[in-house]
Amino acid sequence: MQVWAVANQKGGVGKTTTVVSLAGLLAEVGYRVLIVDLDPHGSLTSYFRFDPDEIEHSVYDLFEQSEVTASKFRSLILETSHESISLVPASTALATLERKAVGKEGLGLQVAKSLRFVREDYDYVLIDSPPVLGVLMVNALAACDHLLVPVQTEFLALKGLERMVRTIEMVNRARKNKLTYTIIPTFYDRRTQASVSSLRELHKLYADQVSNAVIPVDTKFRNASIKGLVPSSLDAGSRGVHAYARLLRGLLERRKQVQVDG
């Protein structure tokens, strides 16, 4: 089982779109996929028509007890509109976690510990993270094998990326195995100088980490979210889906190379 976290310390960069797009593409080639919503806003949960304000049991339950059992974790998993994609939903109660976590130890590994119970059930796990460095993002970073960092191709997003890279460096000082990451340029519009110059700057500053796949502005993403479908199910031929398919090919090739080298 491979775990990918999608994170950035800036909102509105396409994290949830990245999770649902990659999950859909992975599922459509036969992989069993689990998606985990760690964002108190619950965008990923809402995408699949569950209400974060009303849901009775969610990923928040993992933080209410020091030890989580396999049956407890499995009871949180919901089916989605795609038969090969399952969801651990978020609830708005997650917004209270930082305050309640003060003085508690070990909360940073709750998700990693829980995922071990379903290691044989899924091929890929994708985690949607909040845009804030705290207990929830720490859980995502601790649980993942590889980190995906969507970055909107505009100046302020590049400044936000600097904070995320510093966080990765901090995490790597504490991790036994170095956390690798891929930067994904998003909301690209080749007609605007802002997008073109920002993409150029990304490649200049982070050449080895930037994906060759550039995610364009595409209204089909919004149309898919309105229907609660993964983008590739709504329109497999759209520009956005093609871009995510290219991203996925690169990620799978990278994983294969890591396995060969390892």
mmCIF file of C-alpha atoms in Angstrom:
data_model
loop_
_atom_site.group_PDB
_atom_site.id
_atom_site.type_symbol
_atom_site.label_atom_id
_atom_site.label_comp_id
_atom_site.label_asym_id
_atom_site.label_seq_id
_atom_site.Cartn_x
_atom_site.Cartn_y
_atom_site.Cartn_z
ATOM 1 C CA MET A 1 0.000 0.000 0.000
ATOM 2 C CA GLN A 2 1.331 3.401 -1.019
ATOM 3 C CA VAL A 3 0.298 6.547 0.869
ATOM 4 C CA TRP A 4 0.353 9.967 -0.783
ATOM 5 C CA ALA A 5 -0.491 13.125 1.139
ATOM 6 C CA VAL A 6 -1.593 16.288 -0.649
ATOM 7 C CA ALA A 7 -0.616 19.377 1.325
ATOM 8 C CA ASN A 8 0.304 23.041 1.139
ATOM 9 C CA GLN A 9 0.279 25.783 3.767
ATOM 10 C CA LYS A 10 -1.933 27.868 1.509
ATOM 11 C CA GLY A 11 -5.553 27.309 0.664
ATOM 12 C CA GLY A 12 -7.164 27.392 -2.762
ATOM 13 C CA VAL A 13 -4.330 25.707 -4.626
ATOM 14 C CA GLY A 14 -6.230 22.612 -5.810
ATOM 15 C CA LYS A 15 -5.574 20.045 -3.079
ATOM 16 C CA THR A 16 -9.018 18.438 -3.139
ATOM 17 C CA THR A 17 -9.154 18.461 -6.946
ATOM 18 C CA THR A 18 -5.780 16.717 -6.974
ATOM 19 C CA VAL A 19 -6.999 14.026 -4.558
ATOM 20 C CA VAL A 20 -10.220 13.243 -6.431
ATOM 21 C CA SER A 21 -8.566 13.390 -9.865
ATOM 22 C CA LEU A 22 -5.724 11.032 -8.961
ATOM 23 C CA ALA A 23 -8.052 8.745 -7.000
ATOM 24 C CA GLY A 24 -10.344 8.452 -10.002
ATOM 25 C CA LEU A 25 -7.517 7.686 -12.409
ATOM 26 C CA LEU A 26 -5.997 5.113 -10.061
ATOM 27 C CA ALA A 27 -9.359 3.425 -9.562
ATOM 28 C CA GLU A 28 -10.071 3.287 -13.271
ATOM 29 C CA VAL A 29 -6.939 1.233 -13.933
ATOM 30 C CA GLY A 30 -7.898 -1.263 -11.249
ATOM 31 C CA TYR A 31 -6.360 0.003 -8.027
ATOM 32 C CA ARG A 32 -8.277 0.011 -4.753
ATOM 33 C CA VAL A 33 -8.152 3.533 -3.360
ATOM 34 C CA LEU A 34 -8.859 4.999 0.071
ATOM 35 C CA ILE A 35 -9.123 8.781 0.424
ATOM 36 C CA VAL A 36 -8.811 10.427 3.837
ATOM 37 C CA ASP A 37 -10.142 13.913 4.592
ATOM 38 C CA LEU A 38 -8.100 15.679 7.285
ATOM 39 C CA ASP A 39 -9.353 19.189 6.521
ATOM 40 C CA PRO A 40 -11.897 20.669 8.981
ATOM 41 C CA HIS A 41 -13.564 22.384 6.010
ATOM 42 C CA GLY A 42 -14.441 18.910 4.739
ATOM 43 C CA SER A 43 -14.233 19.765 1.030
ATOM 44 C CA LEU A 44 -13.354 16.189 0.089
ATOM 45 C CA THR A 45 -16.189 14.865 2.261
ATOM 46 C CA SER A 46 -18.656 17.329 0.733
ATOM 47 C CA TYR A 47 -17.454 16.409 -2.764
ATOM 48 C CA PHE A 48 -18.939 12.941 -2.326
ATOM 49 C CA ARG A 49 -22.176 14.299 -0.841
ATOM 50 C CA PHE A 50 -21.536 13.748 2.877
ATOM 51 C CA ASP A 51 -22.154 16.677 5.218
ATOM 52 C CA PRO A 52 -19.213 17.484 7.545
ATOM 53 C CA ASP A 53 -21.624 19.362 9.820
ATOM 54 C CA GLU A 54 -23.969 16.419 10.245
ATOM 55 C CA ILE A 55 -21.818 13.301 9.912
ATOM 56 C CA GLU A 56 -21.867 11.193 13.092
ATOM 57 C CA HIS A 57 -18.506 9.444 12.839
ATOM 58 C CA SER A 58 -15.437 10.809 11.105
ATOM 59 C CA VAL A 59 -11.638 10.880 11.142
ATOM 60 C CA TYR A 60 -12.012 13.019 14.281
ATOM 61 C CA ASP A 61 -12.843 9.800 16.169
ATOM 62 C CA LEU A 62 -9.222 8.680 15.720
ATOM 63 C CA PHE A 63 -8.058 11.508 17.987
ATOM 64 C CA GLU A 64 -10.527 10.902 20.803
ATOM 65 C CA GLN A 65 -8.745 7.803 22.062
ATOM 66 C CA SER A 66 -5.109 6.885 22.533
ATOM 67 C CA GLU A 67 -5.427 3.514 20.775
ATOM 68 C CA VAL A 68 -7.543 2.876 17.705
ATOM 69 C CA THR A 69 -8.674 -0.653 16.879
ATOM 70 C CA ALA A 70 -8.958 -2.142 13.407
ATOM 71 C CA SER A 71 -12.730 -2.478 13.717
ATOM 72 C CA LYS A 72 -13.069 1.131 14.854
ATOM 73 C CA PHE A 73 -11.076 2.455 11.920
ATOM 74 C CA ARG A 74 -12.896 0.287 9.405
ATOM 75 C CA SER A 75 -16.227 1.507 10.771
ATOM 76 C CA LEU A 76 -15.321 5.035 9.651
ATOM 77 C CA ILE A 77 -14.847 4.062 5.990
ATOM 78 C CA LEU A 78 -17.669 5.047 3.629
ATOM 79 C CA GLU A 79 -18.377 4.049 0.044
ATOM 80 C CA THR A 80 -18.440 6.772 -2.613
ATOM 81 C CA SER A 81 -19.949 7.258 -6.068
ATOM 82 C CA HIS A 82 -17.027 5.259 -7.482
ATOM 83 C CA GLU A 83 -17.030 1.584 -6.549
ATOM 84 C CA SER A 84 -13.235 1.399 -6.154
ATOM 85 C CA ILE A 85 -12.879 4.554 -4.032
ATOM 86 C CA SER A 86 -13.629 4.585 -0.306
ATOM 87 C CA LEU A 87 -13.615 7.600 2.018
ATOM 88 C CA VAL A 88 -12.706 8.343 5.616
ATOM 89 C CA PRO A 89 -14.706 11.573 6.046
ATOM 90 C CA ALA A 90 -13.973 14.749 7.979
ATOM 91 C CA SER A 91 -16.265 16.566 10.359
ATOM 92 C CA THR A 92 -16.183 20.194 11.404
ATOM 93 C CA ALA A 93 -15.239 18.954 14.905
ATOM 94 C CA LEU A 94 -11.685 18.717 13.548
ATOM 95 C CA ALA A 95 -11.489 22.493 13.939
ATOM 96 C CA THR A 96 -11.393 22.003 17.731
ATOM 97 C CA LEU A 97 -8.550 19.507 17.636
ATOM 98 C CA GLU A 98 -5.638 21.936 17.998
ATOM 99 C CA ARG A 99 -7.055 23.313 21.244
ATOM 100 C CA LYS A 100 -7.841 19.877 22.653
ATOM 101 C CA ALA A 101 -4.434 18.511 21.634
ATOM 102 C CA VAL A 102 -2.540 20.833 23.982
ATOM 103 C CA GLY A 103 -0.652 18.696 26.500
ATOM 104 C CA LYS A 104 -1.453 15.410 24.751
ATOM 105 C CA GLU A 105 1.353 13.309 23.331
ATOM 106 C CA GLY A 106 1.427 10.922 20.388
ATOM 107 C CA LEU A 107 -1.407 12.495 18.371
ATOM 108 C CA GLY A 108 0.877 13.083 15.399
ATOM 109 C CA LEU A 109 0.891 9.388 14.504
ATOM 110 C CA GLN A 110 -2.794 8.507 14.837
ATOM 111 C CA VAL A 111 -3.450 8.335 11.092
ATOM 112 C CA ALA A 112 -0.269 6.362 10.366
ATOM 113 C CA LYS A 113 -1.144 3.851 13.088
ATOM 114 C CA SER A 114 -4.705 3.492 11.796
ATOM 115 C CA LEU A 115 -3.737 2.959 8.170
ATOM 116 C CA ARG A 116 -1.738 -0.136 9.079
ATOM 117 C CA PHE A 117 -5.061 -1.933 9.698
ATOM 118 C CA VAL A 118 -6.060 -1.626 6.037
ATOM 119 C CA ARG A 119 -2.685 -2.232 4.439
ATOM 120 C CA GLU A 120 -4.016 -5.327 2.652
ATOM 121 C CA ASP A 121 -7.323 -3.732 1.681
ATOM 122 C CA TYR A 122 -6.088 -0.863 -0.511
ATOM 123 C CA ASP A 123 -3.373 -0.223 -3.051
ATOM 124 C CA TYR A 124 -3.270 3.553 -2.595
ATOM 125 C CA VAL A 125 -4.257 5.992 0.119
ATOM 126 C CA LEU A 126 -4.571 9.700 -0.683
ATOM 127 C CA ILE A 127 -4.790 12.180 2.192
ATOM 128 C CA ASP A 128 -6.300 15.660 1.812
ATOM 129 C CA SER A 129 -4.639 17.986 4.342
ATOM 130 C CA PRO A 130 -5.639 21.359 5.828
ATOM 131 C CA PRO A 131 -3.674 24.470 4.779
ATOM 132 C CA VAL A 132 -2.354 24.966 8.307
ATOM 133 C CA LEU A 133 0.682 23.465 10.013
ATOM 134 C CA GLY A 134 -0.712 21.681 13.058
ATOM 135 C CA VAL A 135 -1.681 18.259 14.361
ATOM 136 C CA LEU A 136 -3.638 17.325 11.226
ATOM 137 C CA MET A 137 -0.935 18.238 8.719
ATOM 138 C CA VAL A 138 1.673 16.559 10.926
ATOM 139 C CA ASN A 139 -0.440 13.382 10.766
ATOM 140 C CA ALA A 140 -0.571 13.560 6.981
ATOM 141 C CA LEU A 141 3.175 14.079 6.667
ATOM 142 C CA ALA A 142 3.959 11.310 9.158
ATOM 143 C CA ALA A 143 1.696 8.816 7.395
ATOM 144 C CA CYS A 144 2.739 9.365 3.792
ATOM 145 C CA ASP A 145 5.351 7.723 1.606
ATOM 146 C CA HIS A 146 5.403 10.667 -0.809
ATOM 147 C CA LEU A 147 4.078 14.213 -0.583
ATOM 148 C CA LEU A 148 2.257 16.073 -3.350
ATOM 149 C CA VAL A 149 2.331 19.879 -3.139
ATOM 150 C CA PRO A 150 -0.105 21.651 -5.495
ATOM 151 C CA VAL A 151 0.966 25.254 -6.129
ATOM 152 C CA GLN A 152 -1.133 27.801 -7.937
ATOM 153 C CA THR A 153 0.870 29.495 -10.672
ATOM 154 C CA GLU A 154 0.793 32.991 -9.226
ATOM 155 C CA PHE A 155 3.214 35.040 -7.128
ATOM 156 C CA LEU A 156 1.594 34.775 -3.668
ATOM 157 C CA ALA A 157 1.333 30.988 -4.006
ATOM 158 C CA LEU A 158 5.071 30.818 -4.630
ATOM 159 C CA LYS A 159 5.652 32.682 -1.366
ATOM 160 C CA GLY A 160 3.428 30.150 0.397
ATOM 161 C CA LEU A 161 5.448 27.314 -1.120
ATOM 162 C CA GLU A 162 8.543 28.630 0.666
ATOM 163 C CA ARG A 163 6.822 27.967 4.013
ATOM 164 C CA MET A 164 5.836 24.469 2.927
ATOM 165 C CA VAL A 165 9.380 23.623 1.855
ATOM 166 C CA ARG A 166 10.698 24.826 5.229
ATOM 167 C CA THR A 167 8.158 22.560 6.912
ATOM 168 C CA ILE A 168 9.331 19.591 4.830
ATOM 169 C CA GLU A 169 12.930 20.319 5.816
ATOM 170 C CA MET A 170 11.879 20.441 9.477
ATOM 171 C CA VAL A 171 10.009 17.133 9.154
ATOM 172 C CA ASN A 172 13.003 15.506 7.479
ATOM 173 C CA ARG A 173 15.188 16.371 10.459
ATOM 174 C CA ALA A 174 12.869 14.247 12.589
ATOM 175 C CA ARG A 175 12.126 11.407 10.147
ATOM 176 C CA LYS A 176 14.239 8.317 9.746
ATOM 177 C CA ASN A 177 13.365 8.107 6.048
ATOM 178 C CA LYS A 178 13.515 11.376 4.114
ATOM 179 C CA LEU A 179 10.126 12.653 2.962
ATOM 180 C CA THR A 180 10.211 13.089 -0.813
ATOM 181 C CA TYR A 181 7.846 15.453 -2.564
ATOM 182 C CA THR A 182 6.529 16.531 -5.945
ATOM 183 C CA ILE A 183 5.427 20.095 -6.677
ATOM 184 C CA ILE A 184 2.373 20.289 -8.951
ATOM 185 C CA PRO A 185 1.743 23.564 -10.815
ATOM 186 C CA THR A 186 -2.011 24.224 -10.805
ATOM 187 C CA PHE A 187 -4.514 26.768 -12.200
ATOM 188 C CA TYR A 188 -2.184 27.379 -15.118
ATOM 189 C CA ASP A 189 -3.375 29.775 -17.811
ATOM 190 C CA ARG A 190 -0.823 30.162 -20.577
ATOM 191 C CA ARG A 191 -2.590 33.333 -21.762
ATOM 192 C CA THR A 192 -1.525 35.243 -18.656
ATOM 193 C CA GLN A 193 1.948 36.542 -17.919
ATOM 194 C CA ALA A 194 1.442 35.768 -14.211
ATOM 195 C CA SER A 195 1.031 32.035 -14.893
ATOM 196 C CA VAL A 196 3.871 31.866 -17.410
ATOM 197 C CA SER A 197 6.377 33.720 -15.218
ATOM 198 C CA SER A 198 5.330 31.808 -12.073
ATOM 199 C CA LEU A 199 5.815 28.456 -13.802
ATOM 200 C CA ARG A 200 9.218 29.579 -15.015
ATOM 201 C CA GLU A 201 10.152 30.601 -11.466
ATOM 202 C CA LEU A 202 8.995 27.263 -10.075
ATOM 203 C CA HIS A 203 11.294 25.391 -12.428
ATOM 204 C CA LYS A 204 14.144 27.755 -11.629
ATOM 205 C CA LEU A 205 13.839 27.376 -7.841
ATOM 206 C CA TYR A 206 12.703 23.740 -7.519
ATOM 207 C CA ALA A 207 13.833 22.106 -10.752
ATOM 208 C CA ASP A 208 14.156 18.547 -9.424
ATOM 209 C CA GLN A 209 10.852 18.572 -7.549
ATOM 210 C CA VAL A 210 8.495 20.189 -10.083
ATOM 211 C CA SER A 211 6.264 17.829 -12.072
ATOM 212 C CA ASN A 212 6.320 18.102 -15.856
ATOM 213 C CA ALA A 213 2.532 17.859 -15.704
ATOM 214 C CA VAL A 214 0.966 21.304 -15.445
ATOM 215 C CA ILE A 215 -2.676 21.410 -14.346
ATOM 216 C CA PRO A 216 -4.651 23.976 -16.382
ATOM 217 C CA VAL A 217 -7.645 26.051 -15.445
ATOM 218 C CA ASP A 218 -10.523 23.789 -16.504
ATOM 219 C CA THR A 219 -14.233 24.345 -15.807
ATOM 220 C CA LYS A 220 -14.758 20.583 -16.117
ATOM 221 C CA PHE A 221 -13.345 20.213 -12.582
ATOM 222 C CA ARG A 222 -16.176 22.369 -11.244
ATOM 223 C CA ASN A 223 -18.741 20.468 -13.300
ATOM 224 C CA ALA A 224 -17.477 17.178 -11.877
ATOM 225 C CA SER A 225 -17.694 18.473 -8.301
ATOM 226 C CA ILE A 226 -21.288 19.625 -8.873
ATOM 227 C CA LYS A 227 -22.213 16.068 -9.845
ATOM 228 C CA GLY A 228 -20.063 14.428 -7.144
ATOM 229 C CA LEU A 229 -18.079 12.470 -9.741
ATOM 230 C CA VAL A 230 -14.350 12.094 -10.209
ATOM 231 C CA PRO A 231 -13.332 14.260 -13.198
ATOM 232 C CA SER A 232 -12.306 11.320 -15.376
ATOM 233 C CA SER A 233 -15.784 9.808 -15.023
ATOM 234 C CA LEU A 234 -17.435 13.007 -16.209
ATOM 235 C CA ASP A 235 -15.111 13.799 -19.115
ATOM 236 C CA ALA A 236 -12.078 11.597 -19.661
ATOM 237 C CA GLY A 237 -10.975 13.736 -22.588
ATOM 238 C CA SER A 238 -10.810 17.075 -20.804
ATOM 239 C CA ARG A 239 -7.562 19.046 -20.612
ATOM 240 C CA GLY A 240 -7.513 18.784 -16.836
ATOM 241 C CA VAL A 241 -7.915 15.014 -16.794
ATOM 242 C CA HIS A 242 -5.165 14.630 -19.400
ATOM 243 C CA ALA A 243 -2.862 16.741 -17.208
ATOM 244 C CA TYR A 244 -3.567 14.645 -14.106
ATOM 245 C CA ALA A 245 -3.067 11.458 -16.123
ATOM 246 C CA ARG A 246 0.373 12.730 -17.106
ATOM 247 C CA LEU A 247 1.093 13.549 -13.463
ATOM 248 C CA LEU A 248 0.037 10.059 -12.410
ATOM 249 C CA ARG A 249 2.255 8.410 -15.016
ATOM 250 C CA GLY A 250 5.201 10.325 -13.630
ATOM 251 C CA LEU A 251 4.374 9.362 -10.058
ATOM 252 C CA LEU A 252 3.998 5.680 -10.941
ATOM 253 C CA GLU A 253 7.267 5.717 -12.881
ATOM 254 C CA ARG A 254 8.966 7.374 -9.915
ATOM 255 C CA ARG A 255 7.607 4.705 -7.558
ATOM 256 C CA LYS A 256 8.815 1.945 -9.873
ATOM 257 C CA GLN A 257 12.278 3.494 -9.947
ATOM 258 C CA VAL A 258 12.362 3.779 -6.156
ATOM 259 C CA GLN A 259 11.479 0.085 -5.874
ATOM 260 C CA VAL A 260 14.277 -0.819 -8.296
ATOM 261 C CA ASP A 261 16.819 1.343 -6.462
ATOM 262 C CA GLY A 262 15.633 0.131 -3.066
#
